[in-house]
Structure formats: structure tokens, C-alpha cells
Amino acid sequence: DAFEMGTPLFKQLLPLTESMPDAYLVPLDSDEFLGYFGPERPLSGGGAQVDAWRIQFDRHGLLDSFSECQQKDQRSHGRPGYYSMNGLNAQLCNESLYEKGRLNTRLARTNVIDPHDVDMFLRRYRRGCCGESSIDKKFVRAGNWNNYGMGGHALNTMNRASFSWSRIVAVHYGSLTKAQLAQKMEGHFVQTHWYKKLGLSLEQVRNVSHINAGRCRGSAFHYCMGLISLHRGEIKFTPCKSTLVSRGTVLMRSP
């Protein structure tokens, strides 16, 4: 995460609480970007909105979604000042690309979302406040920010208000090629020092299929078990739902 506790970037956020208290702090990873859901906008200006709600990415609509949160805060003296985005994992529907794709495959040009699949997002939004049970990422008014919650999906606030749902969507490149998945999982395995715990060299991390998964105990055990499963061939390509195949759109078109 970019805003890791104690890093220079994290510390640079502190002055914003005074200089720009009404700005929103929105933590994102490098493989995430923002959209919003709302009534479909006409392709050309001046027309009326379409009743159907969908996920969209135009700058004007995104700013409107943030303004909606700002207006709510202004009416209630800065409360909640704490909102949840709606997490959405894009998927890779091409099994051949999953098997044969390389490390440099452009995920935004291969991953697909269904822009019309907003029923759950809409129910959340209409419900409003829902407490602290969601794992979706949050954002906060700078003037209400206290510190960064460990794990990155929660932020500690000054007013301790429960979050409210917003129309903001955080899209994550949810599917990787097999080569990218292996690189990612091997990286986690090394970063969490499982190779040391299991007495392996860095070269041996390339194949841990022979390791007994029962030895994966303790903190971050899932990184250990996950890599073993991957190298054993137990992690398979997950086909996309028929609705995603028929209605899905690629996140970014090639120029």
C-alpha cells in the first residue's frame, strides 16, 4: 500500500488536515483506479440522463460523486466525513491468455467488468450507513483523518463516525496471468520470510510443491499455503459467468 504507516508519504498527509480539511484522502494500490456508479450519462452533452444505472469512468461524474459526499458532510458539520468505496474485481475471461500470458501483459486491456452489475452497490447506497463490517476500502475528509488503519481498508477518524456508502467504485485488476500470479505469490512468500522459516533458498522458492502444507502455521500462513497450492497445480483458471462474457467490457481499449 502507498500509505504504509511510517513512510515519508504517509507523514506528508499530516499537513492536509489543516490546509485542506475538506479534501478527501483516498488510498489506492497501483493496480486500482476509481470509477463511480449512477444513472447513465448521454454520450453527447445536453441530453437527459438515462434511468439505467451503470459503472462509469468519466471525470465529471466521478467529481459529482465526491461532491455528493462533501455536501452531506457540510449539512451535518463534517459527519460522517468517512465513506466506503465499492470494491470491484475485474476478471480475465480468456483462459488461453491466463495460461500463456507473460509478465508484461497489460491487465487493463485484458480484464473485464460488467458495467451494469450494480444491484448490490445500489442497495448499499440506499441503505446509507452500515457500521464497520465492510472490507471495502474507505476514504475520509482530511480534517477528520486521524491515522491509517493497518491493512489499508479502514482509516481511523477523529469523530469516530461509522462510514457511509458512497457511489465511488474502486476497480481492482482482479485476475492475473499464471506467470503474474506466480511472481506475485512468490514475492509475498519471500517478503513474509516463509522461505527462511522452511529452510529454503531463494532459488528453491521457484518450486515448493513438495512442502507439507501443514508446516504453514502462524502469521500470514495463507501466503505459504497459497504458493504450495499454486505450484501443485491446484489453483485453476476460473471461468467468467455467462453474463460477464455477454455484457462485459474491457477496462481499457488498445489505442
Short mmCIF file of C-alpha atoms in Angstrom, two decimals:
data_model
loop_
_atom_site.label_atom_id
_atom_site.label_comp_id
_atom_site.label_asym_id
_atom_site.label_seq_id
_atom_site.Cartn_x
_atom_site.Cartn_y
_atom_site.Cartn_z
CA ASP A 1 0.00 0.00 0.00
CA ALA A 2 1.19 3.50 -0.85
CA PHE A 3 0.28 4.94 2.56
CA GLU A 4 2.20 2.47 4.70
CA MET A 5 2.43 3.54 8.33
CA GLY A 6 5.65 5.44 8.95
CA THR A 7 6.67 6.09 5.34
CA PRO A 8 7.50 9.62 4.15
CA LEU A 9 4.35 9.73 2.00
CA PHE A 10 2.21 8.86 5.00
CA LYS A 11 3.79 11.66 7.03
CA GLN A 12 3.21 14.14 4.21
CA LEU A 13 -0.53 13.71 4.66
CA LEU A 14 -0.49 15.31 8.08
CA PRO A 15 -0.45 18.98 6.91
CA LEU A 16 -3.57 18.37 4.78
CA THR A 17 -5.70 18.06 7.90
CA GLU A 18 -5.24 21.82 8.43
CA SER A 19 -4.56 23.25 4.96
CA MET A 20 -7.24 21.28 3.05
CA PRO A 21 -9.66 19.88 5.65
CA ASP A 22 -12.48 19.36 3.12
CA ALA A 23 -10.34 17.36 0.69
CA TYR A 24 -10.73 13.58 0.68
CA LEU A 25 -7.87 11.17 1.28
CA VAL A 26 -8.41 8.14 -1.00
CA PRO A 27 -5.82 5.34 -0.58
CA LEU A 28 -5.34 3.17 -3.66
CA ASP A 29 -2.88 0.48 -4.71
CA SER A 30 -1.03 0.69 -8.01
CA ASP A 31 -3.39 -1.88 -9.58
CA GLU A 32 -6.56 0.03 -8.65
CA PHE A 33 -8.35 3.02 -10.12
CA LEU A 34 -11.58 4.91 -9.49
CA GLY A 35 -14.96 4.95 -11.18
CA TYR A 36 -18.49 5.54 -9.94
CA PHE A 37 -21.97 4.17 -10.46
CA GLY A 38 -25.01 6.24 -11.28
CA PRO A 39 -27.64 6.99 -13.95
CA GLU A 40 -26.12 6.52 -17.38
CA ARG A 41 -24.95 9.80 -18.87
CA PRO A 42 -25.67 10.65 -22.52
CA LEU A 43 -22.73 10.36 -24.88
CA SER A 44 -23.25 13.94 -26.06
CA GLY A 45 -23.87 16.90 -23.80
CA GLY A 46 -27.23 18.48 -23.17
CA GLY A 47 -29.33 15.33 -23.11
CA ALA A 48 -31.28 13.88 -20.22
CA GLN A 49 -29.87 11.11 -18.07
CA VAL A 50 -30.93 7.54 -18.77
CA ASP A 51 -32.73 5.74 -15.95
CA ALA A 52 -30.43 2.69 -16.04
CA TRP A 53 -27.60 2.82 -13.52
CA ARG A 54 -24.16 1.59 -14.52
CA ILE A 55 -20.48 1.83 -13.65
CA GLN A 56 -18.82 4.74 -15.44
CA PHE A 57 -15.42 6.42 -15.54
CA ASP A 58 -15.86 9.96 -16.85
CA ARG A 59 -14.17 12.67 -14.80
CA HIS A 60 -17.27 14.87 -14.43
CA GLY A 61 -19.40 12.08 -12.99
CA LEU A 62 -16.63 11.00 -10.63
CA LEU A 63 -16.27 14.53 -9.26
CA ASP A 64 -20.06 14.74 -8.85
CA SER A 65 -19.94 11.58 -6.72
CA PHE A 66 -17.33 13.08 -4.42
CA SER A 67 -19.28 16.37 -4.28
CA GLU A 68 -22.30 14.42 -3.08
CA CYS A 69 -20.27 13.23 -0.08
CA GLN A 70 -18.97 16.75 0.52
CA GLN A 71 -22.49 18.19 0.57
CA LYS A 72 -23.59 15.54 3.06
CA ASP A 73 -20.67 16.44 5.34
CA GLN A 74 -21.37 20.17 5.09
CA ARG A 75 -25.01 19.67 6.10
CA SER A 76 -24.01 17.67 9.18
CA HIS A 77 -20.99 19.62 10.48
CA GLY A 78 -18.45 17.26 8.95
CA ARG A 79 -20.25 13.99 9.69
CA PRO A 80 -19.77 11.29 8.75
CA GLY A 81 -16.68 12.53 6.89
CA TYR A 82 -15.90 8.85 6.37
CA TYR A 83 -17.08 6.77 3.40
CA SER A 84 -16.70 3.38 1.83
CA MET A 85 -15.93 2.73 -1.81
CA ASN A 86 -17.45 -0.26 -3.58
CA GLY A 87 -14.74 -2.77 -4.44
CA LEU A 88 -14.92 -4.43 -7.84
CA ASN A 89 -12.54 -7.10 -9.12
CA ALA A 90 -12.13 -7.14 -12.88
CA GLN A 91 -11.72 -10.62 -14.36
CA LEU A 92 -9.72 -12.30 -17.09
CA CYS A 93 -12.12 -14.35 -19.22
CA ASN A 94 -9.58 -15.65 -21.75
CA GLU A 95 -8.20 -18.97 -20.42
CA SER A 96 -5.56 -19.17 -23.14
CA LEU A 97 -4.26 -15.75 -22.15
CA TYR A 98 -4.22 -16.83 -18.49
CA GLU A 99 -2.09 -19.88 -19.34
CA LYS A 100 0.22 -18.29 -21.94
CA GLY A 101 0.26 -14.62 -20.95
CA ARG A 102 3.55 -13.11 -19.84
CA LEU A 103 4.64 -10.87 -17.00
CA ASN A 104 4.22 -7.78 -19.19
CA THR A 105 0.62 -8.49 -20.21
CA ARG A 106 -1.37 -5.25 -19.84
CA LEU A 107 -4.09 -6.15 -17.34
CA ALA A 108 -6.26 -3.12 -18.07
CA ARG A 109 -6.51 -4.31 -21.67
CA THR A 110 -7.43 -7.87 -20.78
CA ASN A 111 -9.59 -7.69 -17.62
CA VAL A 112 -13.34 -7.33 -17.99
CA ILE A 113 -16.15 -5.89 -15.86
CA ASP A 114 -19.91 -5.88 -16.26
CA PRO A 115 -20.78 -2.16 -16.06
CA HIS A 116 -24.45 -2.98 -15.45
CA ASP A 117 -23.86 -5.21 -12.40
CA VAL A 118 -24.65 -2.56 -9.78
CA ASP A 119 -27.58 -4.07 -7.85
CA MET A 120 -25.56 -4.72 -4.68
CA PHE A 121 -23.88 -1.30 -4.88
CA LEU A 122 -27.26 0.37 -5.23
CA ARG A 123 -28.71 -1.49 -2.23
CA ARG A 124 -25.76 -0.41 -0.11
CA TYR A 125 -26.03 3.19 -1.24
CA ARG A 126 -29.74 3.38 -0.48
CA ARG A 127 -29.15 1.82 2.93
CA GLY A 128 -26.62 4.53 3.73
CA CYS A 129 -24.64 3.90 6.90
CA CYS A 130 -23.72 0.31 7.71
CA GLY A 131 -21.16 0.35 10.53
CA GLU A 132 -17.73 -1.25 10.35
CA SER A 133 -18.30 -4.67 8.81
CA SER A 134 -17.25 -4.00 5.22
CA ILE A 135 -13.84 -4.99 3.87
CA ASP A 136 -14.17 -2.47 1.03
CA LYS A 137 -11.67 0.37 1.09
CA LYS A 138 -12.58 3.65 2.76
CA PHE A 139 -11.85 7.33 2.19
CA VAL A 140 -12.04 10.22 4.63
CA ARG A 141 -12.17 14.00 4.90
CA ALA A 142 -8.65 15.26 5.56
CA GLY A 143 -9.94 17.23 8.54
CA ASN A 144 -11.42 14.06 10.01
CA TRP A 145 -8.41 11.83 9.41
CA ASN A 146 -6.54 10.55 12.44
CA ASN A 147 -4.25 7.80 11.17
CA TYR A 148 -4.03 5.00 8.68
CA GLY A 149 -5.54 1.68 9.71
CA MET A 150 -3.30 -1.34 9.27
CA GLY A 151 -4.22 -3.34 6.18
CA GLY A 152 -5.39 -0.30 4.27
CA HIS A 153 -9.12 -0.97 4.13
CA ALA A 154 -10.01 1.21 7.11
CA LEU A 155 -8.99 4.69 8.24
CA ASN A 156 -9.08 5.89 11.83
CA THR A 157 -11.11 9.08 12.15
CA MET A 158 -11.25 11.96 14.58
CA ASN A 159 -15.04 11.90 15.02
CA ARG A 160 -15.26 8.08 15.14
CA ALA A 161 -18.33 8.14 12.93
CA SER A 162 -19.39 4.97 11.16
CA PHE A 163 -18.77 5.06 7.44
CA SER A 164 -21.49 5.67 4.88
CA TRP A 165 -21.64 4.10 1.44
CA SER A 166 -20.70 6.29 -1.50
CA ARG A 167 -21.16 5.91 -5.25
CA ILE A 168 -17.40 5.60 -5.73
CA VAL A 169 -16.15 2.30 -7.20
CA ALA A 170 -12.57 1.08 -6.66
CA VAL A 171 -11.76 -1.22 -9.58
CA HIS A 172 -9.00 -3.74 -8.99
CA TYR A 173 -7.27 -5.80 -11.67
CA GLY A 174 -8.62 -8.92 -10.04
CA SER A 175 -7.25 -11.51 -12.48
CA LEU A 176 -3.61 -12.11 -13.39
CA THR A 177 -1.95 -14.37 -15.91
CA LYS A 178 -0.46 -17.53 -14.41
CA ALA A 179 3.03 -16.05 -14.76
CA GLN A 180 2.00 -12.84 -13.00
CA LEU A 181 0.20 -14.76 -10.26
CA ALA A 182 3.29 -16.88 -9.62
CA GLN A 183 5.51 -13.79 -9.43
CA LYS A 184 3.12 -12.09 -7.02
CA MET A 185 2.71 -15.09 -4.73
CA GLU A 186 6.43 -15.90 -4.71
CA GLY A 187 7.06 -12.27 -3.77
CA HIS A 188 4.66 -12.49 -0.82
CA PHE A 189 6.25 -15.77 0.23
CA VAL A 190 9.67 -14.15 0.35
CA GLN A 191 8.52 -10.87 1.92
CA THR A 192 6.86 -12.72 4.79
CA HIS A 193 10.06 -14.78 5.30
CA TRP A 194 8.44 -18.16 4.71
CA TYR A 195 11.47 -19.33 2.79
CA LYS A 196 13.57 -18.78 5.91
CA LYS A 197 11.03 -20.47 8.19
CA LEU A 198 11.05 -23.53 5.91
CA GLY A 199 14.81 -23.53 5.40
CA LEU A 200 14.69 -22.81 1.66
CA SER A 201 17.00 -20.83 -0.58
CA LEU A 202 15.57 -18.12 -2.82
CA GLU A 203 16.15 -20.38 -5.82
CA GLN A 204 14.08 -23.14 -4.19
CA VAL A 205 11.12 -20.78 -3.86
CA ARG A 206 10.52 -21.40 -7.58
CA ASN A 207 9.05 -24.80 -6.69
CA VAL A 208 7.65 -25.56 -3.22
CA SER A 209 5.18 -28.21 -4.36
CA HIS A 210 6.95 -30.83 -2.22
CA ILE A 211 6.48 -28.88 1.03
CA ASN A 212 3.91 -30.21 3.51
CA ALA A 213 1.23 -27.51 3.77
CA GLY A 214 0.79 -28.47 7.42
CA ARG A 215 4.03 -26.60 8.12
CA CYS A 216 2.33 -23.32 7.16
CA ARG A 217 1.35 -22.14 10.62
CA GLY A 218 1.39 -18.72 12.17
CA SER A 219 1.17 -15.20 10.83
CA ALA A 220 0.49 -14.84 7.07
CA PHE A 221 0.11 -18.64 6.74
CA HIS A 222 -2.08 -18.15 3.65
CA TYR A 223 0.92 -16.89 1.65
CA CYS A 224 2.68 -20.15 2.40
CA MET A 225 -0.28 -22.41 1.64
CA GLY A 226 -1.21 -20.42 -1.45
CA LEU A 227 2.17 -20.80 -3.11
CA ILE A 228 2.27 -24.52 -2.36
CA SER A 229 -1.18 -24.92 -3.93
CA LEU A 230 -0.13 -22.89 -6.98
CA HIS A 231 3.00 -24.97 -7.58
CA ARG A 232 1.00 -28.17 -7.18
CA GLY A 233 -1.36 -27.01 -9.92
CA GLU A 234 -4.32 -26.80 -7.53
CA ILE A 235 -5.16 -23.18 -8.40
CA LYS A 236 -7.16 -23.31 -11.62
CA PHE A 237 -8.45 -20.73 -14.04
CA THR A 238 -11.92 -19.55 -13.00
CA PRO A 239 -14.28 -19.15 -15.98
CA CYS A 240 -16.29 -15.95 -16.12
CA LYS A 241 -20.05 -16.01 -15.63
CA SER A 242 -22.09 -16.01 -18.83
CA THR A 243 -23.48 -12.56 -18.04
CA LEU A 244 -19.97 -11.16 -17.75
CA VAL A 245 -18.96 -12.72 -21.05
CA SER A 246 -22.02 -11.34 -22.84
CA ARG A 247 -22.20 -7.89 -21.21
CA GLY A 248 -18.62 -7.34 -20.10
CA THR A 249 -16.41 -4.54 -21.30
CA VAL A 250 -12.62 -4.37 -21.32
CA LEU A 251 -11.31 -1.77 -18.86
CA MET A 252 -9.03 -0.07 -21.36
CA ARG A 253 -9.09 -0.32 -25.13
CA SER A 254 -5.84 -0.51 -27.06
CA PRO A 255 -5.06 2.77 -28.88
#
